[in-house]
Structures are given as structure tokens and as C-alpha cells.
PDB file of C-alpha atoms and ligand atoms in Angstrom:
ATOM      1  CA  UNK A   1      17.368  15.295 -11.186  1.00 89.00           C
ATOM      2  CA  UNK A   2      14.751  12.575 -11.179  1.00 93.00           C
ATOM      3  CA  UNK A   3      16.331  10.526 -13.900  1.00 94.00           C
ATOM      4  CA  UNK A   4      15.656   6.818 -13.894  1.00 98.00           C
ATOM      5  CA  UNK A   5      18.328   5.507 -16.360  1.00 96.00           C
ATOM      6  CA  UNK A   6      18.887   1.744 -15.816  1.00 95.00           C
ATOM      7  CA  UNK A   7      15.929   1.476 -13.503  1.00 98.00           C
ATOM      8  CA  UNK A   8      13.136  -1.205 -14.267  1.00 98.00           C
ATOM      9  CA  UNK A   9       9.553  -0.311 -13.669  1.00 98.00           C
ATOM     10  CA  UNK A  10       6.281  -2.261 -13.748  1.00 99.00           C
ATOM     11  CA  UNK A  11       3.054  -0.370 -14.192  1.00 99.00           C
ATOM     12  CA  UNK A  12      -0.313  -2.263 -13.896  1.00 99.00           C
ATOM     13  CA  UNK A  13      -3.474  -1.171 -15.760  1.00 98.00           C
ATOM     14  CA  UNK A  14      -1.291   0.596 -18.205  1.00 98.00           C
ATOM     15  CA  UNK A  15      -3.065  -0.323 -21.470  1.00 98.00           C
ATOM     16  CA  UNK A  16      -5.769   2.259 -21.512  1.00 98.00           C
ATOM     17  CA  UNK A  17      -5.486   4.615 -24.572  1.00 97.00           C
ATOM     18  CA  UNK A  18      -6.156   7.761 -22.532  1.00 97.00           C
ATOM     19  CA  UNK A  19      -5.387   6.378 -19.119  1.00 98.00           C
ATOM     20  CA  UNK A  20      -3.187   7.506 -16.261  1.00 98.00           C
ATOM     21  CA  UNK A  21      -1.212   4.248 -16.448  1.00 98.00           C
ATOM     22  CA  UNK A  22      -0.161   4.996 -20.111  1.00 98.00           C
ATOM     23  CA  UNK A  23       1.042   8.407 -19.101  1.00 98.00           C
ATOM     24  CA  UNK A  24       2.962   6.944 -16.157  1.00 98.00           C
ATOM     25  CA  UNK A  25       4.652   4.534 -18.476  1.00 98.00           C
ATOM     26  CA  UNK A  26       5.650   7.258 -20.955  1.00 98.00           C
ATOM     27  CA  UNK A  27       6.764   9.561 -18.033  1.00 98.00           C
ATOM     28  CA  UNK A  28       9.045   6.764 -16.557  1.00 98.00           C
ATOM     29  CA  UNK A  29      10.434   5.931 -20.039  1.00 98.00           C
ATOM     30  CA  UNK A  30      11.215   9.564 -20.796  1.00 97.00           C
ATOM     31  CA  UNK A  31      13.312   9.646 -17.562  1.00 97.00           C
ATOM     32  CA  UNK A  32      15.107   6.510 -18.956  1.00 97.00           C
ATOM     33  CA  UNK A  33      13.377   3.658 -17.113  1.00 98.00           C
ATOM     34  CA  UNK A  34      12.811   0.325 -18.877  1.00 98.00           C
ATOM     35  CA  UNK A  35       9.072  -0.180 -18.449  1.00 98.00           C
ATOM     36  CA  UNK A  36       6.903  -3.318 -18.165  1.00 98.00           C
ATOM     37  CA  UNK A  37       3.394  -2.498 -19.430  1.00 98.00           C
ATOM     38  CA  UNK A  38       0.696  -4.747 -17.874  1.00 98.00           C
ATOM     39  CA  UNK A  39      -2.990  -4.823 -18.385  1.00 98.00           C
ATOM     40  CA  UNK A  40      -5.811  -7.344 -18.551  1.00 98.00           C
ATOM     41  CA  UNK A  41      -6.278  -5.824 -22.008  1.00 98.00           C
ATOM     42  CA  UNK A  42      -3.172  -7.176 -23.702  1.00 98.00           C
ATOM     43  CA  UNK A  43      -3.741  -5.399 -27.007  1.00 98.00           C
ATOM     44  CA  UNK A  44      -3.777  -2.145 -25.167  1.00 98.00           C
ATOM     45  CA  UNK A  45      -0.620  -3.097 -23.204  1.00 98.00           C
ATOM     46  CA  UNK A  46       1.229  -3.962 -26.520  1.00 98.00           C
ATOM     47  CA  UNK A  47       0.208  -0.592 -28.001  1.00 98.00           C
ATOM     48  CA  UNK A  48       1.592   1.370 -25.067  1.00 98.00           C
ATOM     49  CA  UNK A  49       4.773  -0.754 -25.089  1.00 98.00           C
ATOM     50  CA  UNK A  50       5.257  -0.061 -28.770  1.00 98.00           C
ATOM     51  CA  UNK A  51       5.014   3.712 -28.023  1.00 98.00           C
ATOM     52  CA  UNK A  52       7.812   3.338 -25.495  1.00 98.00           C
ATOM     53  CA  UNK A  53      10.009   1.361 -27.973  1.00 97.00           C
ATOM     54  CA  UNK A  54       9.389   4.171 -30.382  1.00 96.00           C
ATOM     55  CA  UNK A  55      11.240   6.519 -27.946  1.00 94.00           C
ATOM     56  CA  UNK A  56      14.292   4.215 -28.119  1.00 95.00           C
ATOM     57  CA  UNK A  57      13.512   2.784 -24.607  1.00 97.00           C
ATOM     58  CA  UNK A  58      13.189  -1.050 -23.996  1.00 98.00           C
ATOM     59  CA  UNK A  59       9.742  -2.126 -22.930  1.00 98.00           C
ATOM     60  CA  UNK A  60       7.750  -5.396 -22.487  1.00 98.00           C
ATOM     61  CA  UNK A  61       4.053  -5.886 -22.638  1.00 98.00           C
ATOM     62  CA  UNK A  62       2.409  -8.528 -20.340  1.00 98.00           C
ATOM     63  CA  UNK A  63      -1.148  -9.641 -19.997  1.00 98.00           C
ATOM     64  CA  UNK A  64      -1.909  -9.354 -16.239  1.00 98.00           C
ATOM     65  CA  UNK A  65      -5.117  -9.539 -14.385  1.00 98.00           C
ATOM     66  CA  UNK A  66      -4.000  -8.065 -10.982  1.00 98.00           C
ATOM     67  CA  UNK A  67      -6.338 -10.619  -9.093  1.00 98.00           C
ATOM     68  CA  UNK A  68      -4.664 -13.760 -10.842  1.00 98.00           C
ATOM     69  CA  UNK A  69      -1.688 -14.871  -8.895  1.00 98.00           C
ATOM     70  CA  UNK A  70      -0.596 -16.971 -11.735  1.00 98.00           C
ATOM     71  CA  UNK A  71      -0.469 -13.957 -14.093  1.00 98.00           C
ATOM     72  CA  UNK A  72       1.492 -12.032 -11.482  1.00 98.00           C
ATOM     73  CA  UNK A  73       3.996 -14.745 -10.937  1.00 98.00           C
ATOM     74  CA  UNK A  74       4.547 -14.843 -14.778  1.00 98.00           C
ATOM     75  CA  UNK A  75       4.882 -11.053 -14.795  1.00 98.00           C
ATOM     76  CA  UNK A  76       7.628 -11.145 -12.153  1.00 98.00           C
ATOM     77  CA  UNK A  77       9.497 -14.033 -14.067  1.00 98.00           C
ATOM     78  CA  UNK A  78       9.172 -12.316 -17.477  1.00 98.00           C
ATOM     79  CA  UNK A  79      10.562  -9.082 -16.034  1.00 98.00           C
ATOM     80  CA  UNK A  80      13.410 -10.659 -14.219  1.00 98.00           C
ATOM     81  CA  UNK A  81      14.278 -12.807 -17.374  1.00 98.00           C
ATOM     82  CA  UNK A  82      14.263  -9.734 -19.612  1.00 98.00           C
ATOM     83  CA  UNK A  83      15.634  -7.010 -17.357  1.00 98.00           C
ATOM     84  CA  UNK A  84      17.232  -8.726 -14.421  1.00 98.00           C
ATOM     85  CA  UNK A  85      15.630  -6.863 -11.511  1.00 98.00           C
ATOM     86  CA  UNK A  86      12.536  -4.720 -10.499  1.00 98.00           C
ATOM     87  CA  UNK A  87      13.122  -1.321  -9.029  1.00 98.00           C
ATOM     88  CA  UNK A  88       9.689   0.397  -9.339  1.00 99.00           C
ATOM     89  CA  UNK A  89       6.154  -0.839  -9.028  1.00 99.00           C
ATOM     90  CA  UNK A  90       3.205   1.355  -9.786  1.00 99.00           C
ATOM     91  CA  UNK A  91      -0.065  -0.131  -8.671  1.00 99.00           C
ATOM     92  CA  UNK A  92      -2.432   1.737 -11.128  1.00 98.00           C
ATOM     93  CA  UNK A  93      -4.964  -0.894 -12.235  1.00 98.00           C
ATOM     94  CA  UNK A  94      -8.374   0.163 -10.980  1.00 98.00           C
ATOM     95  CA  UNK A  95     -12.094   0.088 -11.556  1.00 98.00           C
ATOM     96  CA  UNK A  96     -15.022   2.089 -10.342  1.00 97.00           C
ATOM     97  CA  UNK A  97     -18.792   1.865 -10.052  1.00 97.00           C
ATOM     98  CA  UNK A  98     -21.157   4.756  -9.308  1.00 96.00           C
ATOM     99  CA  UNK A  99     -23.606   2.907  -6.921  1.00 97.00           C
ATOM    100  CA  UNK A 100     -25.233   3.801  -3.673  1.00 97.00           C
ATOM    101  CA  UNK A 101     -24.594   1.467  -0.712  1.00 97.00           C
ATOM    102  CA  UNK A 102     -28.136   0.138  -0.583  1.00 98.00           C
ATOM    103  CA  UNK A 103     -27.781  -0.849  -4.321  1.00 98.00           C
ATOM    104  CA  UNK A 104     -24.253  -2.380  -3.905  1.00 98.00           C
ATOM    105  CA  UNK A 105     -24.231  -6.125  -3.892  1.00 98.00           C
ATOM    106  CA  UNK A 106     -21.611  -8.240  -2.096  1.00 98.00           C
ATOM    107  CA  UNK A 107     -20.350  -9.188  -5.594  1.00 98.00           C
ATOM    108  CA  UNK A 108     -19.990  -5.519  -6.449  1.00 98.00           C
ATOM    109  CA  UNK A 109     -18.123  -4.884  -3.235  1.00 98.00           C
ATOM    110  CA  UNK A 110     -15.837  -7.929  -3.817  1.00 98.00           C
ATOM    111  CA  UNK A 111     -14.941  -6.990  -7.369  1.00 98.00           C
ATOM    112  CA  UNK A 112     -13.972  -3.421  -6.494  1.00 98.00           C
ATOM    113  CA  UNK A 113     -12.053  -4.403  -3.447  1.00 98.00           C
ATOM    114  CA  UNK A 114     -10.335  -7.312  -5.358  1.00 98.00           C
ATOM    115  CA  UNK A 115      -9.024  -5.245  -8.264  1.00 98.00           C
ATOM    116  CA  UNK A 116      -8.223  -2.007  -6.449  1.00 98.00           C
ATOM    117  CA  UNK A 117      -6.946  -3.190  -2.988  1.00 98.00           C
ATOM    118  CA  UNK A 118      -6.143  -7.012  -3.204  1.00 98.00           C
ATOM    119  CA  UNK A 119      -4.637  -6.522  -6.690  1.00 98.00           C
ATOM    120  CA  UNK A 120      -2.142  -3.936  -5.229  1.00 99.00           C
ATOM    121  CA  UNK A 121      -1.358  -6.255  -2.394  1.00 99.00           C
ATOM    122  CA  UNK A 122      -0.656  -9.197  -4.619  1.00 99.00           C
ATOM    123  CA  UNK A 123       1.462  -7.263  -7.065  1.00 99.00           C
ATOM    124  CA  UNK A 124       3.478  -5.603  -4.181  1.00 99.00           C
ATOM    125  CA  UNK A 125       4.024  -8.893  -2.470  1.00 98.00           C
ATOM    126  CA  UNK A 126       5.277 -10.468  -5.757  1.00 98.00           C
ATOM    127  CA  UNK A 127       7.907  -7.768  -6.465  1.00 98.00           C
ATOM    128  CA  UNK A 128       9.160  -7.293  -2.890  1.00 98.00           C
ATOM    129  CA  UNK A 129      11.714 -10.180  -2.882  1.00 98.00           C
ATOM    130  CA  UNK A 130      13.555  -8.749  -5.903  1.00 98.00           C
ATOM    131  CA  UNK A 131      13.476  -5.259  -4.258  1.00 98.00           C
ATOM    132  CA  UNK A 132      14.623  -6.617  -0.858  1.00 98.00           C
ATOM    133  CA  UNK A 133      17.584  -8.519  -2.335  1.00 98.00           C
ATOM    134  CA  UNK A 134      18.909  -5.267  -3.818  1.00 98.00           C
ATOM    135  CA  UNK A 135      17.902  -3.257  -0.898  1.00 98.00           C
ATOM    136  CA  UNK A 136      16.296  -0.768  -3.211  1.00 98.00           C
ATOM    137  CA  UNK A 137      12.754  -0.225  -4.353  1.00 98.00           C
ATOM    138  CA  UNK A 138       9.900   2.188  -5.023  1.00 98.00           C
ATOM    139  CA  UNK A 139       6.214   1.225  -4.714  1.00 99.00           C
ATOM    140  CA  UNK A 140       3.620   3.785  -5.720  1.00 99.00           C
ATOM    141  CA  UNK A 141      -0.064   3.232  -5.200  1.00 98.00           C
ATOM    142  CA  UNK A 142      -2.574   5.187  -7.459  1.00 98.00           C
ATOM    143  CA  UNK A 143      -5.281   5.884  -4.779  1.00 98.00           C
ATOM    144  CA  UNK A 144      -7.925   8.573  -5.224  1.00 98.00           C
ATOM    145  CA  UNK A 145      -9.194  11.742  -3.629  1.00 97.00           C
ATOM    146  CA  UNK A 146     -12.389   9.474  -2.928  1.00 97.00           C
ATOM    147  CA  UNK A 147     -10.264   7.516  -0.442  1.00 97.00           C
ATOM    148  CA  UNK A 148      -9.359  10.675   1.414  1.00 96.00           C
ATOM    149  CA  UNK A 149     -12.441  12.807   1.402  1.00 94.00           C
ATOM    150  CA  UNK A 150     -14.924   9.937   1.670  1.00 92.00           C
ATOM    151  CA  UNK A 151     -16.341   9.750  -1.927  1.00 89.00           C
ATOM    152  CA  UNK A 152     -18.677  12.296  -3.278  1.00 81.00           C
ATOM    153  CA  UNK A 153     -16.691  12.495  -6.529  1.00 84.00           C
ATOM    154  CA  UNK A 154     -17.397   9.359  -8.690  1.00 89.00           C
ATOM    155  CA  UNK A 155     -17.831   5.802  -7.635  1.00 94.00           C
ATOM    156  CA  UNK A 156     -19.476   4.219  -4.608  1.00 97.00           C
ATOM    157  CA  UNK A 157     -18.544   3.755  -0.989  1.00 98.00           C
ATOM    158  CA  UNK A 158     -16.882   0.447  -1.959  1.00 98.00           C
ATOM    159  CA  UNK A 159     -14.446   2.351  -4.352  1.00 98.00           C
ATOM    160  CA  UNK A 160     -13.677   4.979  -1.640  1.00 98.00           C
ATOM    161  CA  UNK A 161     -12.967   2.198   0.955  1.00 98.00           C
ATOM    162  CA  UNK A 162     -10.677   0.376  -1.539  1.00 98.00           C
ATOM    163  CA  UNK A 163      -8.793   3.473  -2.309  1.00 98.00           C
ATOM    164  CA  UNK A 164      -8.435   4.475   1.493  1.00 98.00           C
ATOM    165  CA  UNK A 165      -7.257   0.911   2.019  1.00 98.00           C
ATOM    166  CA  UNK A 166      -4.492   1.473  -0.603  1.00 98.00           C
ATOM    167  CA  UNK A 167      -3.403   4.525   1.457  1.00 98.00           C
ATOM    168  CA  UNK A 168      -3.243   2.633   4.743  1.00 98.00           C
ATOM    169  CA  UNK A 169      -1.566  -0.406   3.115  1.00 98.00           C
ATOM    170  CA  UNK A 170       1.244   1.975   1.774  1.00 98.00           C
ATOM    171  CA  UNK A 171       1.753   3.390   5.388  1.00 98.00           C
ATOM    172  CA  UNK A 172       1.781  -0.018   7.042  1.00 98.00           C
ATOM    173  CA  UNK A 173       4.084  -1.431   4.481  1.00 98.00           C
ATOM    174  CA  UNK A 174       6.493   1.421   4.717  1.00 98.00           C
ATOM    175  CA  UNK A 175       7.203   0.596   8.349  1.00 98.00           C
ATOM    176  CA  UNK A 176       8.137  -2.981   7.315  1.00 98.00           C
ATOM    177  CA  UNK A 177      10.170  -2.359   4.326  1.00 98.00           C
ATOM    178  CA  UNK A 178      11.684   1.232   4.457  1.00 98.00           C
ATOM    179  CA  UNK A 179      14.398   0.118   6.884  1.00 98.00           C
ATOM    180  CA  UNK A 180      15.347  -2.299   3.942  1.00 98.00           C
ATOM    181  CA  UNK A 181      15.578   0.489   1.291  1.00 98.00           C
ATOM    182  CA  UNK A 182      12.132   0.356  -0.142  1.00 98.00           C
ATOM    183  CA  UNK A 183       9.773   3.463  -0.055  1.00 98.00           C
ATOM    184  CA  UNK A 184       6.017   2.938  -0.420  1.00 98.00           C
ATOM    185  CA  UNK A 185       3.825   6.005  -1.268  1.00 98.00           C
ATOM    186  CA  UNK A 186       0.574   6.960  -2.832  1.00 98.00           C
ATOM    187  CA  UNK A 187      -0.884   9.529  -5.124  1.00 98.00           C
ATOM    188  CA  UNK A 188      -4.504  10.633  -4.744  1.00 98.00           C
ATOM    189  CA  UNK A 189      -5.801  12.038  -8.024  1.00 98.00           C
ATOM    190  CA  UNK A 190      -9.049  14.048  -8.172  1.00 97.00           C
ATOM    191  CA  UNK A 191     -11.046  13.983 -11.346  1.00 97.00           C
ATOM    192  CA  UNK A 192      -8.889  13.175 -14.435  1.00 97.00           C
ATOM    193  CA  UNK A 193     -10.066  13.028 -17.959  1.00 95.00           C
ATOM    194  CA  UNK A 194      -9.777   9.389 -18.685  1.00 97.00           C
ATOM    195  CA  UNK A 195     -12.171   6.606 -19.828  1.00 95.00           C
ATOM    196  CA  UNK A 196     -12.699   5.138 -16.249  1.00 95.00           C
ATOM    197  CA  UNK A 197     -16.173   6.696 -16.078  1.00 93.00           C
ATOM    198  CA  UNK A 198     -17.092   5.228 -19.503  1.00 93.00           C
ATOM    199  CA  UNK A 199     -15.497   7.747 -21.873  1.00 93.00           C
ATOM    200  CA  UNK A 200     -14.116  11.263 -21.545  1.00 93.00           C
ATOM    201  CA  UNK A 201     -16.926  13.646 -20.957  1.00 94.00           C
ATOM    202  CA  UNK A 202     -17.721  16.560 -23.215  1.00 93.00           C
ATOM    203  CA  UNK A 203     -16.257  19.973 -22.578  1.00 93.00           C
ATOM    204  CA  UNK A 204     -19.603  21.129 -21.332  1.00 94.00           C
ATOM    205  CA  UNK A 205     -20.048  18.272 -18.897  1.00 94.00           C
ATOM    206  CA  UNK A 206     -16.504  18.728 -17.603  1.00 94.00           C
ATOM    207  CA  UNK A 207     -17.202  22.424 -16.824  1.00 94.00           C
ATOM    208  CA  UNK A 208     -20.258  21.357 -14.905  1.00 94.00           C
ATOM    209  CA  UNK A 209     -18.318  18.572 -13.080  1.00 95.00           C
ATOM    210  CA  UNK A 210     -15.485  20.935 -12.104  1.00 96.00           C
ATOM    211  CA  UNK A 211     -17.447  24.063 -11.134  1.00 96.00           C
ATOM    212  CA  UNK A 212     -16.449  23.592  -7.531  1.00 95.00           C
ATOM    213  CA  UNK A 213     -12.817  22.775  -8.095  1.00 97.00           C
ATOM    214  CA  UNK A 214     -10.447  25.717  -7.390  1.00 97.00           C
ATOM    215  CA  UNK A 215      -8.537  25.005 -10.603  1.00 98.00           C
ATOM    216  CA  UNK A 216     -11.857  24.731 -12.514  1.00 97.00           C
ATOM    217  CA  UNK A 217     -10.813  21.783 -14.708  1.00 97.00           C
ATOM    218  CA  UNK A 218     -10.142  18.121 -14.648  1.00 97.00           C
ATOM    219  CA  UNK A 219      -6.551  16.933 -14.153  1.00 97.00           C
ATOM    220  CA  UNK A 220      -4.556  15.543 -17.244  1.00 98.00           C
ATOM    221  CA  UNK A 221      -3.088  12.071 -17.025  1.00 98.00           C
ATOM    222  CA  UNK A 222       0.415  13.419 -17.411  1.00 98.00           C
ATOM    223  CA  UNK A 223      -0.022  15.626 -14.344  1.00 98.00           C
ATOM    224  CA  UNK A 224      -0.494  12.325 -12.266  1.00 98.00           C
ATOM    225  CA  UNK A 225       2.599  10.840 -14.099  1.00 98.00           C
ATOM    226  CA  UNK A 226       4.860  13.773 -13.148  1.00 98.00           C
ATOM    227  CA  UNK A 227       4.265  13.075  -9.364  1.00 98.00           C
ATOM    228  CA  UNK A 228       4.690   9.335  -9.787  1.00 98.00           C
ATOM    229  CA  UNK A 229       7.956   9.866 -11.672  1.00 98.00           C
ATOM    230  CA  UNK A 230       9.273  12.056  -8.809  1.00 98.00           C
ATOM    231  CA  UNK A 231       8.164   9.492  -6.115  1.00 98.00           C
ATOM    232  CA  UNK A 232       9.966   6.863  -8.264  1.00 98.00           C
ATOM    233  CA  UNK A 233      13.278   8.727  -8.268  1.00 98.00           C
ATOM    234  CA  UNK A 234      16.191   8.327  -5.873  1.00 97.00           C
ATOM    235  CA  UNK A 235      15.759  11.996  -4.911  1.00 97.00           C
ATOM    236  CA  UNK A 236      12.391  10.993  -3.190  1.00 98.00           C
ATOM    237  CA  UNK A 237      14.167   8.560  -0.961  1.00 98.00           C
ATOM    238  CA  UNK A 238      13.347  10.230   2.287  1.00 98.00           C
ATOM    239  CA  UNK A 239       9.520  10.222   1.485  1.00 98.00           C
ATOM    240  CA  UNK A 240       7.618   7.128   2.526  1.00 98.00           C
ATOM    241  CA  UNK A 241       4.036   6.381   3.810  1.00 98.00           C
ATOM    242  CA  UNK A 242       3.048   9.711   2.144  1.00 98.00           C
ATOM    243  CA  UNK A 243      -0.078  10.415  -0.057  1.00 97.00           C
ATOM    244  CA  UNK A 244       0.230  13.294  -2.392  1.00 98.00           C
ATOM    245  CA  UNK A 245      -2.898  15.098  -3.593  1.00 98.00           C
ATOM    246  CA  UNK A 246      -3.129  15.959  -7.136  1.00 98.00           C
ATOM    247  CA  UNK A 247      -6.812  17.273  -7.348  1.00 97.00           C
ATOM    248  CA  UNK A 248      -6.827  20.870  -8.349  1.00 97.00           C
ATOM    249  CA  UNK A 249      -7.720  21.808  -4.915  1.00 97.00           C
ATOM    250  CA  UNK A 250     -10.954  19.778  -4.609  1.00 96.00           C
ATOM    251  CA  UNK A 251      -9.710  18.469  -1.402  1.00 96.00           C
ATOM    252  CA  UNK A 252      -7.091  20.067   0.913  1.00 95.00           C
ATOM    253  CA  UNK A 253      -5.516  18.470   3.951  1.00 90.00           C
TER     254      UNK A 253
HETATM  255  N1  LIG B 301      -9.613   9.064 -13.783  1.00 65.32           N
HETATM  256  C1  LIG B 301      -9.878   9.577 -12.676  1.00 65.32           C
HETATM  257  O1  LIG B 301     -10.593  10.582 -12.418  1.00 65.32           O
HETATM  258  C2  LIG B 301      -9.237   8.873 -11.412  1.00 65.32           C
HETATM  259  C3  LIG B 301      -9.252   9.732 -10.242  1.00 65.32           C
HETATM  260  C4  LIG B 301      -8.654   9.043  -9.092  1.00 65.32           C
HETATM  261  C5  LIG B 301      -7.995   7.803  -9.166  1.00 65.32           C
HETATM  262  N2  LIG B 301      -8.000   7.209 -10.416  1.00 65.32           N
HETATM  263  C6  LIG B 301      -7.356   5.911 -10.379  1.00 65.32           C
HETATM  264  O2  LIG B 301      -6.339   5.938 -11.453  1.00 65.32           O
HETATM  265  C7  LIG B 301      -6.118   4.571 -11.896  1.00 65.32           C
HETATM  266  C8  LIG B 301      -6.158   4.422 -13.446  1.00 65.32           C
HETATM  267  O3  LIG B 301      -7.473   4.940 -13.898  1.00 65.32           O
HETATM  268  P1  LIG B 301      -7.772   5.673 -15.287  1.00 65.32           P
HETATM  269  O4  LIG B 301      -8.615   6.828 -14.876  1.00 65.32           O
HETATM  270  O5  LIG B 301      -6.545   5.797 -16.003  1.00 65.32           O
HETATM  271  O6  LIG B 301      -8.785   4.596 -15.850  1.00 65.32           O
HETATM  272  P2  LIG B 301      -8.764   3.659 -17.143  1.00 65.32           P
HETATM  273  O7  LIG B 301     -10.075   2.827 -17.150  1.00 65.32           O
HETATM  274  O8  LIG B 301      -8.389   4.437 -18.376  1.00 65.32           O
HETATM  275  O9  LIG B 301      -7.588   2.617 -16.895  1.00 65.32           O
HETATM  276  C9  LIG B 301      -7.635   1.645 -16.022  1.00 65.32           C
HETATM  277  C10 LIG B 301      -6.849   0.454 -16.566  1.00 65.32           C
HETATM  278  O10 LIG B 301      -6.994  -0.633 -15.600  1.00 65.32           O
HETATM  279  C11 LIG B 301      -7.030  -1.910 -16.369  1.00 65.32           C
HETATM  280  N3  LIG B 301      -7.646  -2.877 -15.556  1.00 65.32           N
HETATM  281  C12 LIG B 301      -8.903  -2.999 -15.062  1.00 65.32           C
HETATM  282  N4  LIG B 301      -9.021  -4.120 -14.263  1.00 65.32           N
HETATM  283  C13 LIG B 301      -7.810  -4.809 -14.254  1.00 65.32           C
HETATM  284  C14 LIG B 301      -7.287  -5.947 -13.727  1.00 65.32           C
HETATM  285  N5  LIG B 301      -8.101  -6.713 -13.022  1.00 65.32           N
HETATM  286  N6  LIG B 301      -6.047  -6.305 -14.010  1.00 65.32           N
HETATM  287  C15 LIG B 301      -5.256  -5.565 -14.746  1.00 65.32           C
HETATM  288  N7  LIG B 301      -5.640  -4.239 -15.354  1.00 65.32           N
HETATM  289  C16 LIG B 301      -6.968  -4.038 -15.075  1.00 65.32           C
HETATM  290  C17 LIG B 301      -8.116  -1.527 -17.525  1.00 65.32           C
HETATM  291  O11 LIG B 301      -7.961  -2.468 -18.510  1.00 65.32           O
HETATM  292  C18 LIG B 301      -7.565  -0.087 -17.877  1.00 65.32           C
HETATM  293  O12 LIG B 301      -6.457  -0.236 -18.896  1.00 65.32           O
HETATM  294  C19 LIG B 301      -7.209   3.743 -11.243  1.00 65.32           C
HETATM  295  O13 LIG B 301      -6.721   3.081 -10.190  1.00 65.32           O
HETATM  296  C20 LIG B 301      -8.230   4.812 -10.827  1.00 65.32           C
HETATM  297  O14 LIG B 301      -8.955   4.284  -9.765  1.00 65.32           O
HETATM  298  C21 LIG B 301      -8.547   7.738 -11.495  1.00 65.32           C
END
């Protein structure tokens, strides 16, 4: 079950050494998918693509800024040229900023919204024609618990709003494209030990940050990847517009 042999996946923001995107790439590759690794950090993307190739699975690294439409068009072109189709898109690229609303500038707001929300829209729109043509596709947004519980974790209200927007976008798009074979879902991770907050915190700091979380620890990137791989599989074909919490119990609904 859940195997992805012959599937072609694109994962954005996947060049971070300890990031969720890298784990998603490795998880999809382990299930047999060919994976296109994109990131604005091209060296990071290349390093992750090399890890995939070492597993004997084909991969491609592409420099993509998810708010640059020219980059995204190139990404789709290169993917189709090398692999012939696109089956899976994971909108994982994201940034955060811990700032109060009164200290948030219009530029801060736009930057967070652009990368997290508009970037997901632009990448999704670009891959849809290929998915619609084959009447099959899986789009998975990496949202956040902040988008569900209204912040209070890390990142300002603009981050929460962008992540809530990703959830709503997945639901609305599901209604449009699920009749044509494409499911659109989200995962909503809680605190995960990655570099998004400026470096992985010390064990002591992690203990403090997770004192109120029922699982009493941060999540691991591979725990997010496992759910993404499930949603990417054909077995998840009757799930759409859903958001799955992966947060150690920090938010339950
Ligand atoms: N780590 C957490 O606690 C946590 C919790 C909930 C949700 N998330 C979400 O998970 C996703 C991955 O985050 P992470 O924790 O692995 O962080 P990370 O910083 O390790 O990885 C994010 C990656 O996105 C890339 N990126 C940033 N801007 C980009 C752009 N404009 N175009 C393309 N790539 C870009 C970065 O270069 C980086 O490689 C993000 O969407 C984040 O909001 C993370």
C-alpha cells in the first residue's frame, strides 16, 4: 500500500538541510516516486536531489522562487521534459516571522502572504493542466497549526492568516478539480524541529517550548512526511479538502 512507483512529484522549499521538505522528498522517493526538488536555495536543492539519486531513484533539482512565475513555468517545462508528467505537488515552501500586529509592516504582510499563500496558488495553477490532462493528481499544502488555532505558536498573525488561507484554498480547489480526478489536501504541523525559527533549538529550550504539548516533544520532519506520502497515494483517493493535524495534541478539533 501507499507505493508511488512511476509517479512524478514536485516538492517546493525542499532544499533545507533539516527541513520538512527534504523529508517529504526522501519519503516520496522511498515509495518509488521520481522527485523534483525545488528551492530558492539551488545548492540546497541539489544536495537533496543527490541524496535521492543515491537511493537509486531519479531526481531533478530546480531553482524556484515560488513567487516568480517565470521560475515556475521553467519548473513545469523541465519536469515535463525529463519525466513526461506531474502527478503530485507538495506546496511546502514557507517563511515565518515572530512579530506582533502593531509591529507588522505592509511589506512584512505581503512577503509572508506572497511566499506562503500566493506561492502555493501559483505553483498549483501551473501544474493543474498536466494533472487535468491525465485526470489524476494530488496537491498537498503544508499549512500549520497556526492557521487552525489562530497563532500562539511561532510567527505573527500574518503567518497564521497565510496558513489558514492555504487550508481554504485547498477546500475551494477540491470542489473544482476533484470531479476531474485531482485531490487537494493539507497537513497542519505543530512545532517541528527545523531551521525555520533560525536554527534548531537546544534540548532544554525544546523542553520549555513543548511543556504544554500532550506528546511533550517537537515533531520530527519525517513524521510530517509520512502523512504527506499517505495523502499522495492512490489509496487516499477519497480524501479531499481535508486538513490533517500533526501536532502532538497541541490543537485538537
Ligand atoms: N517547522 C515548524 O515548526 C513548522 C510548523 C508548521 C508548519 N511548518 C511549515 O512547513 C514548511 C517547511 O518549513 P520548515 O520548518 O522545513 O522550514 P525550513 O526553513 O527548514 O524550510 C523552508 C524552505 O523553504 C525555502 N523557501 C523560502 N522561501 C522560498 C521561496 N520564495 N521560494 C522557494 N523556496 C523558498 C527555504 O529556502 C527553505 O529551504 C513551511 O511551509 C512552514 O511554514 C513548519
